[in-house]
Amino acid sequence: MKDTYHDNKAVQALAPAVVAAAVNGLAVDLAGFDSALFVINTGAIVGAGDFGVKLQESDTTTDADFSDVAAADQLGTIPATLAANSTYRVGYIGSKRKRYVRAVVTKAGGTSIALGASAVLGHPHIAPVAA
């Protein structure tokens, strides 16, 4: 059987929480890895919450330096409006690969949504990956 445990690293990208406004996720450092897969999990939606998630990239961890990842630099898509109790995934391939990438929650209306996100970093430069 193949082993993915030693070839991937999972990091928190957005702490699970009930979100009522737009929020920036944590800057995920891609140093030492050549791929990233973001997994977004949603829970309950209150008050017709209309929330989405997008990816942003940067060479620094400064908020102002982040810009939206182009569609061509992603594998898969996330719908503009997230559904309750769902899981989404999107890969980052960045043609002008930046060191940091993050998930950003957007709000178009409504009250709140429960969600969280993890990033699975793969294709490590050195394996096995330390815990």
mmCIF file with all atom_site columns, N, CA and C in Angstrom, residues 39-110:
data_model
loop_
_atom_site.group_PDB
_atom_site.id
_atom_site.type_symbol
_atom_site.label_atom_id
_atom_site.label_alt_id
_atom_site.label_comp_id
_atom_site.label_asym_id
_atom_site.label_entity_id
_atom_site.label_seq_id
_atom_site.pdbx_PDB_ins_code
_atom_site.Cartn_x
_atom_site.Cartn_y
_atom_site.Cartn_z
_atom_site.occupancy
_atom_site.B_iso_or_equiv
_atom_site.pdbx_formal_charge
_atom_site.auth_seq_id
_atom_site.auth_comp_id
_atom_site.auth_asym_id
_atom_site.auth_atom_id
_atom_site.pdbx_PDB_model_num
ATOM 1   N N  . VAL A 1 39  ? -8.631  22.465 1.569   1.00 0.00 ? 39  VAL A N  1
ATOM 2   C CA . VAL A 1 39  ? -9.874  21.748 1.827   1.00 0.00 ? 39  VAL A CA 1
ATOM 3   C C  . VAL A 1 39  ? -10.717 22.632 2.739   1.00 0.00 ? 39  VAL A C  1
ATOM 4   N N  . ILE A 1 40  ? -11.889 23.014 2.252   1.00 0.00 ? 40  ILE A N  1
ATOM 5   C CA . ILE A 1 40  ? -12.794 23.899 2.987   1.00 0.00 ? 40  ILE A CA 1
ATOM 6   C C  . ILE A 1 40  ? -14.005 23.080 3.422   1.00 0.00 ? 40  ILE A C  1
ATOM 7   N N  . ASN A 1 41  ? -14.308 23.114 4.712   1.00 0.00 ? 41  ASN A N  1
ATOM 8   C CA . ASN A 1 41  ? -15.476 22.420 5.254   1.00 0.00 ? 41  ASN A CA 1
ATOM 9   C C  . ASN A 1 41  ? -16.448 23.452 5.802   1.00 0.00 ? 41  ASN A C  1
ATOM 10  N N  . THR A 1 42  ? -17.717 23.314 5.430   1.00 0.00 ? 42  THR A N  1
ATOM 11  C CA . THR A 1 42  ? -18.745 24.224 5.933   1.00 0.00 ? 42  THR A CA 1
ATOM 12  C C  . THR A 1 42  ? -19.712 23.483 6.849   1.00 0.00 ? 42  THR A C  1
ATOM 13  N N  . GLY A 1 43  ? -20.348 24.252 7.704   1.00 0.00 ? 43  GLY A N  1
ATOM 14  C CA . GLY A 1 43  ? -21.392 23.731 8.586   1.00 0.00 ? 43  GLY A CA 1
ATOM 15  C C  . GLY A 1 43  ? -22.673 24.502 8.336   1.00 0.00 ? 43  GLY A C  1
ATOM 16  N N  . ALA A 1 44  ? -23.318 24.894 9.416   1.00 0.00 ? 44  ALA A N  1
ATOM 17  C CA . ALA A 1 44  ? -24.609 25.574 9.327   1.00 0.00 ? 44  ALA A CA 1
ATOM 18  C C  . ALA A 1 44  ? -24.470 26.982 8.758   1.00 0.00 ? 44  ALA A C  1
ATOM 19  N N  . ILE A 1 45  ? -25.490 27.388 8.026   1.00 0.00 ? 45  ILE A N  1
ATOM 20  C CA . ILE A 1 45  ? -25.614 28.750 7.516   1.00 0.00 ? 45  ILE A CA 1
ATOM 21  C C  . ILE A 1 45  ? -26.819 29.375 8.203   1.00 0.00 ? 45  ILE A C  1
ATOM 22  N N  . VAL A 1 46  ? -26.653 30.607 8.702   1.00 0.00 ? 46  VAL A N  1
ATOM 23  C CA . VAL A 1 46  ? -27.729 31.304 9.408   1.00 0.00 ? 46  VAL A CA 1
ATOM 24  C C  . VAL A 1 46  ? -28.103 32.564 8.633   1.00 0.00 ? 46  VAL A C  1
ATOM 25  N N  . GLY A 1 47  ? -29.384 32.870 8.589   1.00 0.00 ? 47  GLY A N  1
ATOM 26  C CA . GLY A 1 47  ? -29.850 34.111 7.981   1.00 0.00 ? 47  GLY A CA 1
ATOM 27  C C  . GLY A 1 47  ? -29.489 34.245 6.511   1.00 0.00 ? 47  GLY A C  1
ATOM 28  N N  . ALA A 1 48  ? -29.684 33.164 5.742   1.00 0.00 ? 48  ALA A N  1
ATOM 29  C CA . ALA A 1 48  ? -29.395 33.175 4.302   1.00 0.00 ? 48  ALA A CA 1
ATOM 30  C C  . ALA A 1 48  ? -27.976 33.666 4.016   1.00 0.00 ? 48  ALA A C  1
ATOM 31  N N  . GLY A 1 49  ? -27.024 33.235 4.831   1.00 0.00 ? 49  GLY A N  1
ATOM 32  C CA . GLY A 1 49  ? -25.626 33.633 4.651   1.00 0.00 ? 49  GLY A CA 1
ATOM 33  C C  . GLY A 1 49  ? -25.124 33.331 3.247   1.00 0.00 ? 49  GLY A C  1
ATOM 34  N N  . ASP A 1 50  ? -24.528 34.314 2.631   1.00 0.00 ? 50  ASP A N  1
ATOM 35  C CA . ASP A 1 50  ? -23.991 34.190 1.271   1.00 0.00 ? 50  ASP A CA 1
ATOM 36  C C  . ASP A 1 50  ? -22.487 34.444 1.356   1.00 0.00 ? 50  ASP A C  1
ATOM 37  N N  . PHE A 1 51  ? -21.735 33.356 1.567   1.00 0.00 ? 51  PHE A N  1
ATOM 38  C CA . PHE A 1 51  ? -20.291 33.445 1.761   1.00 0.00 ? 51  PHE A CA 1
ATOM 39  C C  . PHE A 1 51  ? -19.566 32.634 0.698   1.00 0.00 ? 51  PHE A C  1
ATOM 40  N N  . GLY A 1 52  ? -18.376 33.073 0.369   1.00 0.00 ? 52  GLY A N  1
ATOM 41  C CA . GLY A 1 52  ? -17.516 32.355 -0.562  1.00 0.00 ? 52  GLY A CA 1
ATOM 42  C C  . GLY A 1 52  ? -16.104 32.305 -0.007  1.00 0.00 ? 52  GLY A C  1
ATOM 43  N N  . VAL A 1 53  ? -15.244 31.579 -0.699  1.00 0.00 ? 53  VAL A N  1
ATOM 44  C CA . VAL A 1 53  ? -13.829 31.496 -0.337  1.00 0.00 ? 53  VAL A CA 1
ATOM 45  C C  . VAL A 1 53  ? -13.012 31.628 -1.613  1.00 0.00 ? 53  VAL A C  1
ATOM 46  N N  . LYS A 1 54  ? -11.937 32.415 -1.529  1.00 0.00 ? 54  LYS A N  1
ATOM 47  C CA . LYS A 1 54  ? -11.015 32.544 -2.650  1.00 0.00 ? 54  LYS A CA 1
ATOM 48  C C  . LYS A 1 54  ? -9.603  32.370 -2.116  1.00 0.00 ? 54  LYS A C  1
ATOM 49  N N  . LEU A 1 55  ? -8.663  32.111 -3.029  1.00 0.00 ? 55  LEU A N  1
ATOM 50  C CA . LEU A 1 55  ? -7.260  32.001 -2.660  1.00 0.00 ? 55  LEU A CA 1
ATOM 51  C C  . LEU A 1 55  ? -6.521  33.273 -3.034  1.00 0.00 ? 55  LEU A C  1
ATOM 52  N N  . GLN A 1 56  ? -5.570  33.656 -2.193  1.00 0.00 ? 56  GLN A N  1
ATOM 53  C CA . GLN A 1 56  ? -4.677  34.780 -2.473  1.00 0.00 ? 56  GLN A CA 1
ATOM 54  C C  . GLN A 1 56  ? -3.244  34.319 -2.286  1.00 0.00 ? 56  GLN A C  1
ATOM 55  N N  . GLU A 1 57  ? -2.310  34.993 -2.978  1.00 0.00 ? 57  GLU A N  1
ATOM 56  C CA . GLU A 1 57  ? -0.889  34.633 -2.933  1.00 0.00 ? 57  GLU A CA 1
ATOM 57  C C  . GLU A 1 57  ? -0.032  35.865 -2.691  1.00 0.00 ? 57  GLU A C  1
ATOM 58  N N  . SER A 1 58  ? 1.178   35.635 -2.147  1.00 0.00 ? 58  SER A N  1
ATOM 59  C CA . SER A 1 58  ? 2.089   36.735 -1.860  1.00 0.00 ? 58  SER A CA 1
ATOM 60  C C  . SER A 1 58  ? 3.501   36.193 -1.657  1.00 0.00 ? 58  SER A C  1
ATOM 61  N N  . ASP A 1 59  ? 4.486   37.067 -1.813  1.00 0.00 ? 59  ASP A N  1
ATOM 62  C CA . ASP A 1 59  ? 5.870   36.724 -1.495  1.00 0.00 ? 59  ASP A CA 1
ATOM 63  C C  . ASP A 1 59  ? 6.207   37.066 -0.048  1.00 0.00 ? 59  ASP A C  1
ATOM 64  N N  . THR A 1 60  ? 5.291   37.767 0.648   1.00 0.00 ? 60  THR A N  1
ATOM 65  C CA . THR A 1 60  ? 5.491   38.141 2.049   1.00 0.00 ? 60  THR A CA 1
ATOM 66  C C  . THR A 1 60  ? 4.237   37.793 2.840   1.00 0.00 ? 60  THR A C  1
ATOM 67  N N  . THR A 1 61  ? 4.292   37.982 4.153   1.00 0.00 ? 61  THR A N  1
ATOM 68  C CA . THR A 1 61  ? 3.111   37.741 4.982   1.00 0.00 ? 61  THR A CA 1
ATOM 69  C C  . THR A 1 61  ? 2.332   39.021 5.270   1.00 0.00 ? 61  THR A C  1
ATOM 70  N N  . THR A 1 62  ? 2.720   40.125 4.643   1.00 0.00 ? 62  THR A N  1
ATOM 71  C CA . THR A 1 62  ? 2.042   41.406 4.821   1.00 0.00 ? 62  THR A CA 1
ATOM 72  C C  . THR A 1 62  ? 0.692   41.383 4.106   1.00 0.00 ? 62  THR A C  1
ATOM 73  N N  . ASP A 1 63  ? -0.394  41.688 4.831   1.00 0.00 ? 63  ASP A N  1
ATOM 74  C CA . ASP A 1 63  ? -1.742  41.640 4.255   1.00 0.00 ? 63  ASP A CA 1
ATOM 75  C C  . ASP A 1 63  ? -1.851  42.386 2.931   1.00 0.00 ? 63  ASP A C  1
ATOM 76  N N  . ALA A 1 64  ? -1.289  43.587 2.858   1.00 0.00 ? 64  ALA A N  1
ATOM 77  C CA . ALA A 1 64  ? -1.411  44.426 1.664   1.00 0.00 ? 64  ALA A CA 1
ATOM 78  C C  . ALA A 1 64  ? -0.717  43.827 0.441   1.00 0.00 ? 64  ALA A C  1
ATOM 79  N N  . ASP A 1 65  ? 0.186   42.877 0.639   1.00 0.00 ? 65  ASP A N  1
ATOM 80  C CA . ASP A 1 65  ? 0.931   42.272 -0.474  1.00 0.00 ? 65  ASP A CA 1
ATOM 81  C C  . ASP A 1 65  ? 0.195   41.116 -1.135  1.00 0.00 ? 65  ASP A C  1
ATOM 82  N N  . PHE A 1 66  ? -0.866  40.620 -0.518  1.00 0.00 ? 66  PHE A N  1
ATOM 83  C CA . PHE A 1 66  ? -1.602  39.488 -1.077  1.00 0.00 ? 66  PHE A CA 1
ATOM 84  C C  . PHE A 1 66  ? -2.496  39.950 -2.227  1.00 0.00 ? 66  PHE A C  1
ATOM 85  N N  . SER A 1 67  ? -2.577  39.119 -3.265  1.00 0.00 ? 67  SER A N  1
ATOM 86  C CA . SER A 1 67  ? -3.485  39.378 -4.387  1.00 0.00 ? 67  SER A CA 1
ATOM 87  C C  . SER A 1 67  ? -4.185  38.070 -4.747  1.00 0.00 ? 67  SER A C  1
ATOM 88  N N  . ASP A 1 68  ? -5.339  38.203 -5.395  1.00 0.00 ? 68  ASP A N  1
ATOM 89  C CA . ASP A 1 68  ? -6.123  37.027 -5.758  1.00 0.00 ? 68  ASP A CA 1
ATOM 90  C C  . ASP A 1 68  ? -5.353  36.126 -6.717  1.00 0.00 ? 68  ASP A C  1
ATOM 91  N N  . VAL A 1 69  ? -5.476  34.830 -6.516  1.00 0.00 ? 69  VAL A N  1
ATOM 92  C CA . VAL A 1 69  ? -4.865  33.840 -7.400  1.00 0.00 ? 69  VAL A CA 1
ATOM 93  C C  . VAL A 1 69  ? -5.708  33.762 -8.672  1.00 0.00 ? 69  VAL A C  1
ATOM 94  N N  . ALA A 1 70  ? -5.050  33.829 -9.817  1.00 0.00 ? 70  ALA A N  1
ATOM 95  C CA . ALA A 1 70  ? -5.747  33.730 -11.101 1.00 0.00 ? 70  ALA A CA 1
ATOM 96  C C  . ALA A 1 70  ? -6.352  32.333 -11.258 1.00 0.00 ? 70  ALA A C  1
ATOM 97  N N  . ALA A 1 71  ? -7.473  32.247 -11.948 1.00 0.00 ? 71  ALA A N  1
ATOM 98  C CA . ALA A 1 71  ? -8.143  30.965 -12.167 1.00 0.00 ? 71  ALA A CA 1
ATOM 99  C C  . ALA A 1 71  ? -7.209  29.951 -12.819 1.00 0.00 ? 71  ALA A C  1
ATOM 100 N N  . ALA A 1 72  ? -6.346  30.420 -13.708 1.00 0.00 ? 72  ALA A N  1
ATOM 101 C CA . ALA A 1 72  ? -5.403  29.530 -14.397 1.00 0.00 ? 72  ALA A CA 1
ATOM 102 C C  . ALA A 1 72  ? -4.361  28.945 -13.445 1.00 0.00 ? 72  ALA A C  1
ATOM 103 N N  . ASP A 1 73  ? -4.205  29.530 -12.272 1.00 0.00 ? 73  ASP A N  1
ATOM 104 C CA . ASP A 1 73  ? -3.224  29.062 -11.298 1.00 0.00 ? 73  ASP A CA 1
ATOM 105 C C  . ASP A 1 73  ? -3.852  28.215 -10.194 1.00 0.00 ? 73  ASP A C  1
ATOM 106 N N  . GLN A 1 74  ? -5.084  27.747 -10.437 1.00 0.00 ? 74  GLN A N  1
ATOM 107 C CA . GLN A 1 74  ? -5.801  26.893 -9.493  1.00 0.00 ? 74  GLN A CA 1
ATOM 108 C C  . GLN A 1 74  ? -6.269  25.634 -10.215 1.00 0.00 ? 74  GLN A C  1
ATOM 109 N N  . LEU A 1 75  ? -6.383  24.570 -9.449  1.00 0.00 ? 75  LEU A N  1
ATOM 110 C CA . LEU A 1 75  ? -6.998  23.343 -9.947  1.00 0.00 ? 75  LEU A CA 1
ATOM 111 C C  . LEU A 1 75  ? -8.336  23.217 -9.246  1.00 0.00 ? 75  LEU A C  1
ATOM 112 N N  . GLY A 1 76  ? -9.407  23.159 -10.016 1.00 0.00 ? 76  GLY A N  1
ATOM 113 C CA . GLY A 1 76  ? -10.742 23.105 -9.438  1.00 0.00 ? 76  GLY A CA 1
ATOM 114 C C  . GLY A 1 76  ? -11.254 24.500 -9.144  1.00 0.00 ? 76  GLY A C  1
ATOM 115 N N  . THR A 1 77  ? -12.497 24.556 -8.741  1.00 0.00 ? 77  THR A N  1
ATOM 116 C CA . THR A 1 77  ? -13.121 25.834 -8.425  1.00 0.00 ? 77  THR A CA 1
ATOM 117 C C  . THR A 1 77  ? -13.948 25.700 -7.150  1.00 0.00 ? 77  THR A C  1
ATOM 118 N N  . ILE A 1 78  ? -14.198 26.828 -6.540  1.00 0.00 ? 78  ILE A N  1
ATOM 119 C CA . ILE A 1 78  ? -15.086 26.901 -5.384  1.00 0.00 ? 78  ILE A CA 1
ATOM 120 C C  . ILE A 1 78  ? -16.259 27.761 -5.819  1.00 0.00 ? 78  ILE A C  1
ATOM 121 N N  . PRO A 1 79  ? -17.493 27.329 -5.579  1.00 0.00 ? 79  PRO A N  1
ATOM 122 C CA . PRO A 1 79  ? -18.631 28.153 -6.000  1.00 0.00 ? 79  PRO A CA 1
ATOM 123 C C  . PRO A 1 79  ? -18.640 29.511 -5.298  1.00 0.00 ? 79  PRO A C  1
ATOM 124 N N  . ALA A 1 80  ? -19.238 30.493 -5.939  1.00 0.00 ? 80  ALA A N  1
ATOM 125 C CA . ALA A 1 80  ? -19.309 31.842 -5.374  1.00 0.00 ? 80  ALA A CA 1
ATOM 126 C C  . ALA A 1 80  ? -20.068 31.853 -4.052  1.00 0.00 ? 80  ALA A C  1
ATOM 127 N N  . THR A 1 81  ? -21.055 30.977 -3.928  1.00 0.00 ? 81  THR A N  1
ATOM 128 C CA . THR A 1 81  ? -21.826 30.853 -2.691  1.00 0.00 ? 81  THR A CA 1
ATOM 129 C C  . THR A 1 81  ? -21.664 29.438 -2.156  1.00 0.00 ? 81  THR A C  1
ATOM 130 N N  . LEU A 1 82  ? -21.115 29.332 -0.940  1.00 0.00 ? 82  LEU A N  1
ATOM 131 C CA . LEU A 1 82  ? -20.907 28.032 -0.317  1.00 0.00 ? 82  LEU A CA 1
ATOM 132 C C  . LEU A 1 82  ? -22.231 27.467 0.197   1.00 0.00 ? 82  LEU A C  1
ATOM 133 N N  . ALA A 1 83  ? -22.378 26.155 0.129   1.00 0.00 ? 83  ALA A N  1
ATOM 134 C CA . ALA A 1 83  ? -23.559 25.475 0.654   1.00 0.00 ? 83  ALA A CA 1
ATOM 135 C C  . ALA A 1 83  ? -23.265 24.969 2.063   1.00 0.00 ? 83  ALA A C  1
ATOM 136 N N  . ALA A 1 84  ? -24.310 24.811 2.842   1.00 0.00 ? 84  ALA A N  1
ATOM 137 C CA . ALA A 1 84  ? -24.167 24.289 4.206   1.00 0.00 ? 84  ALA A CA 1
ATOM 138 C C  . ALA A 1 84  ? -23.703 22.839 4.163   1.00 0.00 ? 84  ALA A C  1
ATOM 139 N N  . ASN A 1 85  ? -22.957 22.455 5.194   1.00 0.00 ? 85  ASN A N  1
ATOM 140 C CA . ASN A 1 85  ? -22.545 21.061 5.395   1.00 0.00 ? 85  ASN A CA 1
ATOM 141 C C  . ASN A 1 85  ? -21.910 20.447 4.151   1.00 0.00 ? 85  ASN A C  1
ATOM 142 N N  . SER A 1 86  ? -20.923 21.135 3.604   1.00 0.00 ? 86  SER A N  1
ATOM 143 C CA . SER A 1 86  ? -20.278 20.704 2.368   1.00 0.00 ? 86  SER A CA 1
ATOM 144 C C  . SER A 1 86  ? -18.758 20.752 2.506   1.00 0.00 ? 86  SER A C  1
ATOM 145 N N  . THR A 1 87  ? -18.092 20.084 1.595   1.00 0.00 ? 87  THR A N  1
ATOM 146 C CA . THR A 1 87  ? -16.633 20.096 1.527   1.00 0.00 ? 87  THR A CA 1
ATOM 147 C C  . THR A 1 87  ? -16.227 20.483 0.110   1.00 0.00 ? 87  THR A C  1
ATOM 148 N N  . TYR A 1 88  ? -15.248 21.373 0.018   1.00 0.00 ? 88  TYR A N  1
ATOM 149 C CA . TYR A 1 88  ? -14.734 21.832 -1.270  1.00 0.00 ? 88  TYR A CA 1
ATOM 150 C C  . TYR A 1 88  ? -13.219 21.688 -1.250  1.00 0.00 ? 88  TYR A C  1
ATOM 151 N N  . ARG A 1 89  ? -12.629 21.556 -2.423  1.00 0.00 ? 89  ARG A N  1
ATOM 152 C CA . ARG A 1 89  ? -11.177 21.509 -2.508  1.00 0.00 ? 89  ARG A CA 1
ATOM 153 C C  . ARG A 1 89  ? -10.719 22.291 -3.727  1.00 0.00 ? 89  ARG A C  1
ATOM 154 N N  . VAL A 1 90  ? -9.572  22.918 -3.571  1.00 0.00 ? 90  VAL A N  1
ATOM 155 C CA . VAL A 1 90  ? -8.983  23.668 -4.680  1.00 0.00 ? 90  VAL A CA 1
ATOM 156 C C  . VAL A 1 90  ? -7.463  23.601 -4.521  1.00 0.00 ? 90  VAL A C  1
ATOM 157 N N  . GLY A 1 91  ? -6.794  23.329 -5.631  1.00 0.00 ? 91  GLY A N  1
ATOM 158 C CA . GLY A 1 91  ? -5.345  23.226 -5.613  1.00 0.00 ? 91  GLY A CA 1
ATOM 159 C C  . GLY A 1 91  ? -4.694  24.509 -6.092  1.00 0.00 ? 91  GLY A C  1
ATOM 160 N N  . TYR A 1 92  ? -3.536  24.803 -5.536  1.00 0.00 ? 92  TYR A N  1
ATOM 161 C CA . TYR A 1 92  ? -2.758  25.977 -5.939  1.00 0.00 ? 92  TYR A CA 1
ATOM 162 C C  . TYR A 1 92  ? -1.563  25.508 -6.738  1.00 0.00 ? 92  TYR A C  1
ATOM 163 N N  . ILE A 1 93  ? -1.434  26.003 -7.983  1.00 0.00 ? 93  ILE A N  1
ATOM 164 C CA . ILE A 1 93  ? -0.294  25.626 -8.815  1.00 0.00 ? 93  ILE A CA 1
ATOM 165 C C  . ILE A 1 93  ? 0.540   26.836 -9.216  1.00 0.00 ? 93  ILE A C  1
ATOM 166 N N  . GLY A 1 94  ? 0.065   28.039 -8.979  1.00 0.00 ? 94  GLY A N  1
ATOM 167 C CA . GLY A 1 94  ? 0.765   29.294 -9.214  1.00 0.00 ? 94  GLY A CA 1
ATOM 168 C C  . GLY A 1 94  ? 1.828   29.301 -10.303 1.00 0.00 ? 94  GLY A C  1
ATOM 169 N N  . SER A 1 95  ? 1.537   29.841 -11.464 1.00 0.00 ? 95  SER A N  1
ATOM 170 C CA . SER A 1 95  ? 2.518   29.904 -12.554 1.00 0.00 ? 95  SER A CA 1
ATOM 171 C C  . SER A 1 95  ? 3.684   30.815 -12.179 1.00 0.00 ? 95  SER A C  1
ATOM 172 N N  . LYS A 1 96  ? 3.429   31.829 -11.376 1.00 0.00 ? 96  LYS A N  1
ATOM 173 C CA . LYS A 1 96  ? 4.478   32.702 -10.842 1.00 0.00 ? 96  LYS A CA 1
ATOM 174 C C  . LYS A 1 96  ? 4.540   32.427 -9.346  1.00 0.00 ? 96  LYS A C  1
ATOM 175 N N  . ARG A 1 97  ? 4.701   31.175 -9.019  1.00 0.00 ? 97  ARG A N  1
ATOM 176 C CA . ARG A 1 97  ? 4.591   30.658 -7.664  1.00 0.00 ? 97  ARG A CA 1
ATOM 177 C C  . ARG A 1 97  ? 5.123   31.599 -6.599  1.00 0.00 ? 97  ARG A C  1
ATOM 178 N N  . LYS A 1 98  ? 4.241   31.920 -5.693  1.00 0.00 ? 98  LYS A N  1
ATOM 179 C CA . LYS A 1 98  ? 4.576   32.774 -4.554  1.00 0.00 ? 98  LYS A CA 1
ATOM 180 C C  . LYS A 1 98  ? 4.874   31.890 -3.350  1.00 0.00 ? 98  LYS A C  1
ATOM 181 N N  . ARG A 1 99  ? 5.537   32.456 -2.361  1.00 0.00 ? 99  ARG A N  1
ATOM 182 C CA . ARG A 1 99  ? 5.903   31.663 -1.186  1.00 0.00 ? 99  ARG A CA 1
ATOM 183 C C  . ARG A 1 99  ? 4.713   31.407 -0.264  1.00 0.00 ? 99  ARG A C  1
ATOM 184 N N  . TYR A 1 100 ? 3.776   32.346 -0.201  1.00 0.00 ? 100 TYR A N  1
ATOM 185 C CA . TYR A 1 100 ? 2.650   32.228 0.722   1.00 0.00 ? 100 TYR A CA 1
ATOM 186 C C  . TYR A 1 100 ? 1.336   32.223 -0.038  1.00 0.00 ? 100 TYR A C  1
ATOM 187 N N  . VAL A 1 101 ? 0.402   31.460 0.470   1.00 0.00 ? 101 VAL A N  1
ATOM 188 C CA . VAL A 1 101 ? -0.945  31.419 -0.088  1.00 0.00 ? 101 VAL A CA 1
ATOM 189 C C  . VAL A 1 101 ? -1.913  31.330 1.090   1.00 0.00 ? 101 VAL A C  1
ATOM 190 N N  . ARG A 1 102 ? -3.102  31.914 0.922   1.00 0.00 ? 102 ARG A N  1
ATOM 191 C CA . ARG A 1 102 ? -4.086  31.888 2.002   1.00 0.00 ? 102 ARG A CA 1
ATOM 192 C C  . ARG A 1 102 ? -5.491  31.784 1.428   1.00 0.00 ? 102 ARG A C  1
ATOM 193 N N  . ALA A 1 103 ? -6.403  31.313 2.272   1.00 0.00 ? 103 ALA A N  1
ATOM 194 C CA . ALA A 1 103 ? -7.823  31.283 1.945   1.00 0.00 ? 103 ALA A CA 1
ATOM 195 C C  . ALA A 1 103 ? -8.461  32.536 2.536   1.00 0.00 ? 103 ALA A C  1
ATOM 196 N N  . VAL A 1 104 ? -9.332  33.159 1.770   1.00 0.00 ? 104 VAL A N  1
ATOM 197 C CA . VAL A 1 104 ? -10.005 34.376 2.208   1.00 0.00 ? 104 VAL A CA 1
ATOM 198 C C  . VAL A 1 104 ? -11.510 34.152 2.102   1.00 0.00 ? 104 VAL A C  1
ATOM 199 N N  . VAL A 1 105 ? -12.213 34.406 3.204   1.00 0.00 ? 105 VAL A N  1
ATOM 200 C CA . VAL A 1 105 ? -13.673 34.295 3.216   1.00 0.00 ? 105 VAL A CA 1
ATOM 201 C C  . VAL A 1 105 ? -14.249 35.625 2.739   1.00 0.00 ? 105 VAL A C  1
ATOM 202 N N  . THR A 1 106 ? -15.184 35.545 1.783   1.00 0.00 ? 106 THR A N  1
ATOM 203 C CA . THR A 1 106 ? -15.878 36.736 1.297   1.00 0.00 ? 106 THR A CA 1
ATOM 204 C C  . THR A 1 106 ? -17.339 36.658 1.731   1.00 0.00 ? 106 THR A C  1
ATOM 205 N N  . LYS A 1 107 ? -17.958 37.820 1.915   1.00 0.00 ? 107 LYS A N  1
ATOM 206 C CA . LYS A 1 107 ? -19.360 37.869 2.321   1.00 0.00 ? 107 LYS A CA 1
ATOM 207 C C  . LYS A 1 107 ? -20.136 38.759 1.363   1.00 0.00 ? 107 LYS A C  1
ATOM 208 N N  . ALA A 1 108 ? -21.219 38.188 0.796   1.00 0.00 ? 108 ALA A N  1
ATOM 209 C CA . ALA A 1 108 ? -22.084 38.956 -0.083  1.00 0.00 ? 108 ALA A CA 1
ATOM 210 C C  . ALA A 1 108 ? -23.389 39.330 0.618   1.00 0.00 ? 108 ALA A C  1
ATOM 211 N N  . GLY A 1 109 ? -23.699 38.651 1.723   1.00 0.00 ? 109 GLY A N  1
ATOM 212 C CA . GLY A 1 109 ? -24.928 38.967 2.447   1.00 0.00 ? 109 GLY A CA 1
ATOM 213 C C  . GLY A 1 109 ? -25.237 37.905 3.482   1.00 0.00 ? 109 GLY A C  1
ATOM 214 N N  . GLY A 1 110 ? -26.333 38.105 4.211   1.00 0.00 ? 110 GLY A N  1
ATOM 215 C CA . GLY A 1 110 ? -26.761 37.153 5.209   1.00 0.00 ? 110 GLY A CA 1
ATOM 216 C C  . GLY A 1 110 ? -26.076 37.340 6.547   1.00 0.00 ? 110 GLY A C  1
#
